[in-house]
XYZ file of C-alpha atoms in Angstrom:
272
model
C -7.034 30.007 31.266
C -4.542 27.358 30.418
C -6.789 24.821 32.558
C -9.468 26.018 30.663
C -9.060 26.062 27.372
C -8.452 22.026 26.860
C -12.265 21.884 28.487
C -13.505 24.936 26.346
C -11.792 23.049 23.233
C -13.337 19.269 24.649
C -16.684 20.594 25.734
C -17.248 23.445 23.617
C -16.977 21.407 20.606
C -19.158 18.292 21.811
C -21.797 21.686 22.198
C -21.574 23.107 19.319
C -21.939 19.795 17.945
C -24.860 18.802 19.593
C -26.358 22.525 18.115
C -25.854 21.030 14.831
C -27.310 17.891 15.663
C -29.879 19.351 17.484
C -30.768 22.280 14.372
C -30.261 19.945 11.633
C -32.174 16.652 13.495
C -35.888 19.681 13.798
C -35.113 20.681 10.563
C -35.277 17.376 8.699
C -38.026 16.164 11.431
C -40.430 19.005 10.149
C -39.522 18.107 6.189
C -40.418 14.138 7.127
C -43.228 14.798 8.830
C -44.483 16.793 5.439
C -43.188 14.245 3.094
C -45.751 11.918 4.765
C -48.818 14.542 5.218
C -48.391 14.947 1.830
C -47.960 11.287 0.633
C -50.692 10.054 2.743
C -52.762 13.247 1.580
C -52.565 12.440 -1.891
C -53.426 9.111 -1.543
C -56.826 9.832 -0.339
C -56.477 8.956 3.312
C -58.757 9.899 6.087
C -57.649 13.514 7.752
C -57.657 11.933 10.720
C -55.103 9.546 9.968
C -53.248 12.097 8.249
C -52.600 14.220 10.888
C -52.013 11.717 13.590
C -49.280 9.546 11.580
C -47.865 13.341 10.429
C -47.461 14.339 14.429
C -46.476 10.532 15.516
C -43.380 10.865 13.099
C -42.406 13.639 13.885
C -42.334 13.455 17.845
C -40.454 9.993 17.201
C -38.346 11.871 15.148
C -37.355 14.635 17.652
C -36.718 11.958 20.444
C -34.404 10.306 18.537
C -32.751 13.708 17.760
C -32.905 14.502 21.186
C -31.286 11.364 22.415
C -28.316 11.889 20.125
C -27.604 15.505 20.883
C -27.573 14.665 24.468
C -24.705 11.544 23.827
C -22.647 13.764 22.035
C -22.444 16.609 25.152
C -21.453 13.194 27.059
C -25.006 12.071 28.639
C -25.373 8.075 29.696
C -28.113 7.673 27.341
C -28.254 3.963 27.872
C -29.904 4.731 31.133
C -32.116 7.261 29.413
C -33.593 4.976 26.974
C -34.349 1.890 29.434
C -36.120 4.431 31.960
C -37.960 5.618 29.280
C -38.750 2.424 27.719
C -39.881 1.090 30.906
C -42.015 4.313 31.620
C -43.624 3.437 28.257
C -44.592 -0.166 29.555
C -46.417 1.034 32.537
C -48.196 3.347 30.499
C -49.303 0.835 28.370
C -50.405 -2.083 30.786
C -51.925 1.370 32.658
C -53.486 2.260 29.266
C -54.557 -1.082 27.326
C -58.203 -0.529 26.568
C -57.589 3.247 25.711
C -54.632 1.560 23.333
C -57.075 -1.122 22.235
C -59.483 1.843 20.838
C -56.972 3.470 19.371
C -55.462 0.058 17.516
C -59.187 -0.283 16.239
C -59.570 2.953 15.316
C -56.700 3.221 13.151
C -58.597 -0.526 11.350
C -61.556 1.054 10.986
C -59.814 4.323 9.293
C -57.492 2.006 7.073
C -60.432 -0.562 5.936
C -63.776 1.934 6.203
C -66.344 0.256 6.743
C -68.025 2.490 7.067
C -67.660 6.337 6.345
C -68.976 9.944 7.955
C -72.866 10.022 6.894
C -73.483 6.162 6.414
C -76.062 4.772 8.682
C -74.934 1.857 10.291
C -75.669 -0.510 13.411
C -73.367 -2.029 15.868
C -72.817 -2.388 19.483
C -76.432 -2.685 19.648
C -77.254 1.260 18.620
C -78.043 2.529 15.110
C -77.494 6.099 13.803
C -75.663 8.302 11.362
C -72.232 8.633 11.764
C -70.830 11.995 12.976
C -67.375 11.330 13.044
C -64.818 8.859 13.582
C -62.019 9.522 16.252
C -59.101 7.370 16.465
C -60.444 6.476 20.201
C -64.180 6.750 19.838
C -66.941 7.249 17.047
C -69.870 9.318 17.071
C -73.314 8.305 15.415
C -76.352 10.657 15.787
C -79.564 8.365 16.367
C -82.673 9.519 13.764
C -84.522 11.641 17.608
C -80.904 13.690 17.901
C -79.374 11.232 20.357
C -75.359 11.836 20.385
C -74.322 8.009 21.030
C -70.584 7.853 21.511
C -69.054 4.019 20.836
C -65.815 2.922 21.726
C -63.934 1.698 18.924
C -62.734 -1.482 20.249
C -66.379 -2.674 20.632
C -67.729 -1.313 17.697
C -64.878 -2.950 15.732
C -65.451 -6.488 17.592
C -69.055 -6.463 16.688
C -71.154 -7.481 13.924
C -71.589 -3.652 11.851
C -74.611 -3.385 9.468
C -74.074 -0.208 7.222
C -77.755 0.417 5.520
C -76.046 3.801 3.287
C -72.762 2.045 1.313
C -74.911 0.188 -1.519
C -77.185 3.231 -1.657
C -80.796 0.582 -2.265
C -82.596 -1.174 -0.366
C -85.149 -4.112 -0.176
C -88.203 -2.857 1.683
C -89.235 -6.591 3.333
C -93.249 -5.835 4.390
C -95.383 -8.747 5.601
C -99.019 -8.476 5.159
C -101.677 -10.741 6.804
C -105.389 -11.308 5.346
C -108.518 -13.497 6.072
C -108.567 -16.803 4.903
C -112.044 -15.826 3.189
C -110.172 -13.309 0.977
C -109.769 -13.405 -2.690
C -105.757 -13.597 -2.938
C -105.685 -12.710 -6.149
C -107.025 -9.557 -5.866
C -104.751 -9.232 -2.717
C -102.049 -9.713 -5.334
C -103.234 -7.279 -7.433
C -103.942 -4.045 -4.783
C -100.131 -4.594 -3.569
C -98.878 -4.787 -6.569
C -100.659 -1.725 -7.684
C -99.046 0.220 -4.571
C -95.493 -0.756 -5.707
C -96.717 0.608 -8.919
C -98.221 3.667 -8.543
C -95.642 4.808 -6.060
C -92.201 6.288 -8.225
C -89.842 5.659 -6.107
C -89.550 2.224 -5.899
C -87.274 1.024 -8.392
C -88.192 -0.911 -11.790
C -84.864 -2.952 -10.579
C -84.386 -5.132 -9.029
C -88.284 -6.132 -9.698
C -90.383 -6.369 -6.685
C -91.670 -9.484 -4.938
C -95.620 -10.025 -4.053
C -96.225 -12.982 -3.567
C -98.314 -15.724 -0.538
C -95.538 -16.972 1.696
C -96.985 -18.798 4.503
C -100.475 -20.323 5.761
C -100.569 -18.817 9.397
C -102.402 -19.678 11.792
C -105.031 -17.362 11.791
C -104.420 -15.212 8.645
C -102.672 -15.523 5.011
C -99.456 -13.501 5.016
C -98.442 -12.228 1.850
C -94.481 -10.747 1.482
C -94.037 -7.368 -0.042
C -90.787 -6.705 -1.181
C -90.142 -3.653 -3.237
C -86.556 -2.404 -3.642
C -85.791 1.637 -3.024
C -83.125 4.581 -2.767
C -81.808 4.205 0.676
C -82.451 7.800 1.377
C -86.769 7.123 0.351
C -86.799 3.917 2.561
C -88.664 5.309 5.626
C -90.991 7.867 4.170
C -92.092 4.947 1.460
C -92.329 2.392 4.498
C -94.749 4.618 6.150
C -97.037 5.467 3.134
C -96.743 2.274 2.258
C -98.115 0.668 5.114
C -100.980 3.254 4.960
C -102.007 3.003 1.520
C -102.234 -1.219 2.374
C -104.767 -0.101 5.331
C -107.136 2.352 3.312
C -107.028 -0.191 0.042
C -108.140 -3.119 2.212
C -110.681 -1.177 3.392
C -112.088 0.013 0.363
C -111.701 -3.440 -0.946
C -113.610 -5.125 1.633
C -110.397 -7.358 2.630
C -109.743 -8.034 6.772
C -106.560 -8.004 8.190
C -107.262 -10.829 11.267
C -105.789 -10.513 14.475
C -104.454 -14.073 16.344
C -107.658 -15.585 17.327
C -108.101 -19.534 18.834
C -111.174 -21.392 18.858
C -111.617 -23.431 22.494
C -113.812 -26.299 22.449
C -115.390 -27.824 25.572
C -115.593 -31.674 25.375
C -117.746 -33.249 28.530
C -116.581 -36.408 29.775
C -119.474 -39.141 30.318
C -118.368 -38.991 34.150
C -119.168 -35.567 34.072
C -122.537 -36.095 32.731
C -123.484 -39.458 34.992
C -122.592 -36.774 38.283
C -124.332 -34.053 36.927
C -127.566 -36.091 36.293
């Protein structure tokens, strides 16, 4: 007992101490992590980011809690720390393009883009957006595709998001017969802009000849309209253009060349 009470009162002490540290160290971990859920929560930040951040501080903090209650028991934690930190390399190098996601997912979180619902196109797909992971994001293509992008190559290319402004310029071009009466031309698409409500008085709407083709007129229609309208408009659009040509007597021409035979006097002298 003599022998072992100087190690009890050594040891015993460095264990109870590394209790404390170890008691206190979850306890203010846990009250951290919350501070920052709830700062980053009220701040209007995406959930996802919320919750990741919230769980990265507090694992760092544990590991840092852990490291100290283990140096005051008497651990090498030099060691510790440079095996770990060299584990952490590998799994990085091991690891880059899943970390390269994840770096552009936490960019495309922080600067948005785009946002859950918008319609957007990048990486050479189009669709809705589902949801946005921090390694991946979903978009759900107008036939019920599931497409799912990795954020690194969404992030590096060009994104078009058709929802954020929430209008849109309809851009229609519209080919007739050189025989045809333009102004009247002028006059039926105008009328369909018109007559149809949900184009918008604002920005007004364009009609007007843009180019001498080379085997037909083409006249640009350009209406502006609700983003959500755009492709039920576009369709009765382009149908009411059809039937009002028709009962106007105006041709849309298809591509057409005219190939003239010249006979050379050789040619005539050999066929005489």
């Amino acid at each position: 007992m003599q022998q072992i009470k100087p190690w009890l009162t050594v040891y015993g002490l460095n264990l109870l101490g590394a209790l404390l540290i170890l008691a206190v160290g979850l306890w203010l971990s846990k009250l951290l992590s919350r501070i920052v859920r709830k700062m980053m929560t009220s701040r209007n930040v995406d959930p996802t980011l919320v919750s990741f951040i919230s769980t990265l501080v507090y694992v760092a903090l544990v590991s840092f809690v852990a490291i100290a209650a283990l140096n005051r028991i008497g651990v090498q934690t030099t060691s510790l720390i440079a095996v770990i930190g060299a584990a952490g390399l590998a799994v990085g190098l091991a690891l880059q393009n899943s970390l390269s996601n994840f770096a552009a997912g936490i960019m495309m979180i922080l600067l948005r883009p785009f946002r859950a619902g918008d319609f957007i196109e990048g990486a050479g797909v189009m669709g809705t957006v589902e949801l946005v992971h921090i390694f991946n994001t979903r978009l759900q293509t107008p036939d019920n595709r599931t497409i799912v992008i990795p954020n690194a190559k969404l992030l590096n290319d060009n994104i078009i998001n058709y929802t954020e402004r929430g209008t849109r310029r309809m851009d229609l071009v519209i080919g007739v017969s050189y025989d045809d009466d333009i102004r009247k031309v002028k006059q039926i698409l105008q009328d369909i802009i018109t007559e149809d409500s949900r184009f918008l008085k604002e920005p007004q709407p364009v009609v007007a000849l843009n180019e001498f083709a080379d085997s037909s007129l083409n006249f640009v229609m350009r209406p502006w309209i609700g983003t959500a309208d755009y492709w039920p408009a576009y369709f009765d659009t382009m149908e009411k253009i059809k039937l009002r040509f028709d009962e106007n007597g105006i041709s849309i021409p298809f591509p057409q060349q005219d190939v003239h035979l010249v006979q050379s006097a050789a040619s005539t002298e050999n066929a005489a």
